Amino acid sequence: MESPRGKADVTAGRGRAGRPRATSRDMLEQLGFELFARQGFDRTTVDDIATAAGIGRRTFFRYFASKNDLVWGDFEGQLVRLEALLAAADPAAPTMDALRGAVVEFNRFDSAVVTWHRQRMSLILRVPTLQADSALRYASWRDLVTRFVARRMDLDRSDMTPRLIGHTVLAACIASYEHWLTDEVASLEELLDVSLRQLASGFGTGEPAN
């Protein structure tokens, strides 16, 4: 999931001389996230975001189907990116190693966008009104992992093992993100790497995998 690339002035587009209207997905995301931080997600409306951007509701809906979609950003594009990373995995590597490498790389972010990514994931994981929408998107993410495992193991995607790995890898990623949100100095990549290594080891010793 890509994050907004910087903070935006929520007064942009309100008719000041020289102020262009915000008519791009990136700018609308930036304005939306700024308003969510100031007012809270539930108290911020589509009208609020459109007004801050200097556009009408109809224009907002050309970019995002809903306020929830704005939080997720270009989710479909990110699924394509994850699929490409999985397809590029070393065919000789063990399945869980290949999967771990792709997932860690997928969640690697430039330092300039980490603050925004924290805000995005805090909303996704903590705002109750986003949970139903999140479940549908998680299912799409999990399906990519399940299909990858099925291909690597020469199994049907409906078999138990691909399904189990799909569900548990998603759970490990969510646990890593939840921990990351509570620790400002933690490395997301390291948390994901450790959690997926421990998942692959089966928690046999009760100690984190090296």
Tab-separated table of C-alpha atoms in Angstrom:
chain	number	residue	atom	x	y	z
A	1	MET	CA	0.000	0.000	0.000
A	2	GLU	CA	1.425	3.289	-1.028
A	3	SER	CA	1.309	6.195	1.375
A	4	PRO	CA	0.822	9.917	0.792
A	5	ARG	CA	4.210	11.469	0.162
A	6	GLY	CA	3.980	14.457	2.445
A	7	LYS	CA	1.684	16.714	4.417
A	8	ALA	CA	-0.660	19.012	2.624
A	9	ASP	CA	-2.164	22.388	3.471
A	10	VAL	CA	-5.860	21.707	4.019
A	11	THR	CA	-6.676	25.236	2.877
A	12	ALA	CA	-5.506	24.405	-0.642
A	13	GLY	CA	-8.070	25.065	-3.333
A	14	ARG	CA	-10.293	27.362	-1.270
A	15	GLY	CA	-10.075	30.201	-3.729
A	16	ARG	CA	-6.813	31.849	-2.665
A	17	ALA	CA	-4.974	33.504	-5.505
A	18	GLY	CA	-2.392	31.169	-6.980
A	19	ARG	CA	-3.740	28.115	-5.181
A	20	PRO	CA	-4.469	25.311	-7.684
A	21	ARG	CA	-7.286	22.945	-6.941
A	22	ALA	CA	-6.311	19.500	-5.673
A	23	THR	CA	-7.407	17.243	-8.495
A	24	SER	CA	-5.146	14.224	-8.238
A	25	ARG	CA	-5.432	11.052	-6.191
A	26	ASP	CA	-2.221	11.850	-4.288
A	27	MET	CA	-3.366	15.333	-3.337
A	28	LEU	CA	-6.784	14.137	-2.224
A	29	GLU	CA	-5.156	11.433	-0.099
A	30	GLN	CA	-2.873	14.002	1.510
A	31	LEU	CA	-5.758	16.343	2.278
A	32	GLY	CA	-7.898	13.500	3.567
A	33	PHE	CA	-5.210	12.215	5.888
A	34	GLU	CA	-4.543	15.700	7.197
A	35	LEU	CA	-8.219	16.109	8.022
A	36	PHE	CA	-8.440	12.638	9.589
A	37	ALA	CA	-5.529	13.558	11.876
A	38	ARG	CA	-7.188	16.819	12.911
A	39	GLN	CA	-10.853	15.825	13.100
A	40	GLY	CA	-10.885	12.044	13.305
A	41	PHE	CA	-11.940	9.651	10.556
A	42	ASP	CA	-15.597	9.350	11.525
A	43	ARG	CA	-16.084	13.107	11.897
A	44	THR	CA	-14.515	13.885	8.510
A	45	THR	CA	-16.924	13.764	5.586
A	46	VAL	CA	-16.441	13.536	1.849
A	47	ASP	CA	-17.749	17.100	1.708
A	48	ASP	CA	-15.002	18.201	4.107
A	49	ILE	CA	-12.325	16.680	1.880
A	50	ALA	CA	-13.857	18.062	-1.291
A	51	THR	CA	-14.119	21.559	0.229
A	52	ALA	CA	-10.507	21.460	1.393
A	53	ALA	CA	-9.480	20.432	-2.107
A	54	GLY	CA	-11.579	23.113	-3.759
A	55	ILE	CA	-13.638	20.607	-5.730
A	56	GLY	CA	-17.187	19.281	-5.700
A	57	ARG	CA	-18.410	15.922	-4.411
A	58	ARG	CA	-18.853	14.625	-7.946
A	59	THR	CA	-15.220	15.356	-8.720
A	60	PHE	CA	-14.125	13.563	-5.528
A	61	PHE	CA	-16.019	10.465	-6.632
A	62	ARG	CA	-14.135	10.420	-9.916
A	63	TYR	CA	-11.033	9.538	-7.898
A	64	PHE	CA	-12.426	7.494	-5.001
A	65	ALA	CA	-15.663	5.548	-4.631
A	66	SER	CA	-15.830	6.418	-0.923
A	67	LYS	CA	-13.948	7.857	2.027
A	68	ASN	CA	-12.879	4.302	2.864
A	69	ASP	CA	-11.281	3.918	-0.562
A	70	LEU	CA	-9.219	7.042	0.052
A	71	VAL	CA	-7.721	5.444	3.175
A	72	TRP	CA	-6.639	2.375	1.214
A	73	GLY	CA	-5.198	4.380	-1.681
A	74	ASP	CA	-4.266	2.475	-4.827
A	75	PHE	CA	-4.968	-0.931	-3.310
A	76	GLU	CA	-5.546	-2.654	-6.641
A	77	GLY	CA	-2.224	-1.328	-7.913
A	78	GLN	CA	-0.517	-2.630	-4.800
A	79	LEU	CA	-1.995	-6.095	-5.343
A	80	VAL	CA	-0.463	-6.059	-8.821
A	81	ARG	CA	2.882	-5.140	-7.261
A	82	LEU	CA	2.664	-7.981	-4.719
A	83	GLU	CA	1.755	-10.441	-7.461
A	84	ALA	CA	4.808	-9.320	-9.445
A	85	LEU	CA	7.086	-9.781	-6.413
A	86	LEU	CA	5.723	-13.280	-5.842
A	87	ALA	CA	6.152	-14.155	-9.515
A	88	ALA	CA	9.778	-12.973	-9.381
A	89	ALA	CA	10.652	-15.139	-6.354
A	90	ASP	CA	13.492	-17.625	-6.789
A	91	PRO	CA	11.873	-20.904	-7.901
A	92	ALA	CA	14.630	-22.839	-6.145
A	93	ALA	CA	13.977	-21.217	-2.756
A	94	PRO	CA	11.795	-22.968	-0.161
A	95	THR	CA	8.215	-21.766	-0.414
A	96	MET	CA	8.137	-19.956	2.921
A	97	ASP	CA	11.504	-18.275	2.257
A	98	ALA	CA	10.293	-17.068	-1.129
A	99	LEU	CA	7.049	-15.839	0.380
A	100	ARG	CA	8.817	-14.066	3.240
A	101	GLY	CA	11.178	-12.276	0.868
A	102	ALA	CA	8.316	-11.017	-1.303
A	103	VAL	CA	6.183	-9.874	1.636
A	104	VAL	CA	9.047	-8.050	3.348
A	105	GLU	CA	9.959	-6.274	0.104
A	106	PHE	CA	6.306	-5.398	-0.505
A	107	ASN	CA	6.206	-3.642	2.863
A	108	ARG	CA	9.465	-1.723	2.440
A	109	PHE	CA	8.838	2.034	2.424
A	110	ASP	CA	11.002	5.056	1.900
A	111	SER	CA	11.611	6.957	5.149
A	112	ALA	CA	9.840	9.981	3.672
A	113	VAL	CA	6.477	8.182	3.681
A	114	VAL	CA	6.737	6.120	6.876
A	115	THR	CA	4.791	8.666	8.950
A	116	TRP	CA	1.921	8.624	6.461
A	117	HIS	CA	1.989	4.844	6.235
A	118	ARG	CA	1.708	4.630	10.024
A	119	GLN	CA	-1.347	6.866	9.881
A	120	ARG	CA	-2.887	4.792	7.083
A	121	MET	CA	-2.393	1.516	8.930
A	122	SER	CA	-3.534	2.989	12.227
A	123	LEU	CA	-6.839	3.878	10.574
A	124	ILE	CA	-7.156	0.502	8.853
A	125	LEU	CA	-6.431	-1.505	11.991
A	126	ARG	CA	-8.088	0.667	14.639
A	127	VAL	CA	-11.160	2.398	13.184
A	128	PRO	CA	-14.220	0.138	13.638
A	129	THR	CA	-16.087	1.633	10.676
A	130	LEU	CA	-13.283	0.458	8.366
A	131	GLN	CA	-13.246	-3.147	9.551
A	132	ALA	CA	-15.842	-4.598	7.151
A	133	ASP	CA	-14.105	-2.968	4.200
A	134	SER	CA	-10.751	-4.187	5.489
A	135	ALA	CA	-11.965	-7.783	5.631
A	136	LEU	CA	-12.801	-7.728	1.906
A	137	ARG	CA	-9.407	-6.299	0.968
A	138	TYR	CA	-7.548	-8.695	3.235
A	139	ALA	CA	-9.330	-11.541	1.462
A	140	SER	CA	-7.936	-10.333	-1.889
A	141	TRP	CA	-4.421	-10.067	-0.434
A	142	ARG	CA	-4.702	-13.500	1.170
A	143	ASP	CA	-5.921	-15.028	-2.087
A	144	LEU	CA	-2.706	-13.948	-3.858
A	145	VAL	CA	-0.631	-15.678	-1.186
A	146	THR	CA	-2.819	-18.785	-1.286
A	147	ARG	CA	-2.524	-19.095	-5.060
A	148	PHE	CA	1.248	-18.563	-4.892
A	149	VAL	CA	1.640	-21.357	-2.339
A	150	ALA	CA	-0.619	-23.678	-4.321
A	151	ARG	CA	1.492	-23.186	-7.456
A	152	ARG	CA	4.770	-23.704	-5.601
A	153	MET	CA	3.522	-26.860	-3.913
A	154	ASP	CA	1.655	-28.139	-6.981
A	155	LEU	CA	-1.586	-28.217	-5.033
A	156	ASP	CA	-5.072	-26.952	-5.697
A	157	ARG	CA	-5.730	-23.537	-4.154
A	158	SER	CA	-8.671	-25.082	-2.275
A	159	ASP	CA	-6.405	-27.600	-0.507
A	160	MET	CA	-5.836	-27.165	3.198
A	161	THR	CA	-2.136	-26.263	3.153
A	162	PRO	CA	-2.334	-23.262	0.774
A	163	ARG	CA	-5.383	-21.998	2.623
A	164	LEU	CA	-3.707	-22.394	5.989
A	165	ILE	CA	-0.565	-20.590	4.869
A	166	GLY	CA	-2.611	-17.791	3.305
A	167	HIS	CA	-4.498	-17.181	6.542
A	168	THR	CA	-1.507	-17.486	8.865
A	169	VAL	CA	0.771	-15.266	6.771
A	170	LEU	CA	-1.891	-12.564	6.783
A	171	ALA	CA	-2.243	-12.949	10.561
A	172	ALA	CA	1.539	-12.674	11.005
A	173	CYS	CA	1.598	-9.488	8.924
A	174	ILE	CA	-1.250	-7.926	10.900
A	175	ALA	CA	0.475	-8.820	14.186
A	176	SER	CA	3.680	-7.230	12.903
A	177	TYR	CA	1.854	-4.060	11.921
A	178	GLU	CA	0.047	-3.862	15.253
A	179	HIS	CA	3.374	-4.092	17.079
A	180	TRP	CA	4.943	-1.539	14.734
A	181	LEU	CA	2.196	0.963	15.485
A	182	THR	CA	2.999	0.768	19.199
A	183	ASP	CA	6.781	1.119	18.783
A	184	GLU	CA	8.032	4.274	17.055
A	185	VAL	CA	11.589	2.928	16.645
A	186	ALA	CA	10.762	-0.571	15.440
A	187	SER	CA	11.639	-1.575	11.889
A	188	LEU	CA	8.601	-2.855	10.011
A	189	GLU	CA	10.748	-4.976	7.704
A	190	GLU	CA	12.498	-6.626	10.662
A	191	LEU	CA	9.221	-7.318	12.443
A	192	LEU	CA	7.768	-8.943	9.334
A	193	ASP	CA	10.932	-10.931	8.724
A	194	VAL	CA	11.000	-12.262	12.292
A	195	SER	CA	7.289	-13.057	12.433
A	196	LEU	CA	7.345	-14.949	9.128
A	197	ARG	CA	10.491	-16.846	10.092
A	198	GLN	CA	8.843	-17.830	13.350
A	199	LEU	CA	5.714	-18.866	11.503
A	200	ALA	CA	7.768	-21.072	9.175
A	201	SER	CA	9.579	-22.654	12.117
A	202	GLY	CA	6.281	-23.635	13.685
A	203	PHE	CA	7.020	-21.966	17.019
A	204	GLY	CA	8.743	-25.197	17.967
A	205	THR	CA	11.054	-23.692	20.601
A	206	GLY	CA	8.903	-20.801	21.707
A	207	GLU	CA	11.787	-18.488	20.813
A	208	PRO	CA	12.003	-16.099	17.817
A	209	ALA	CA	13.712	-17.623	14.798
A	210	ASN	CA	17.153	-16.263	13.927
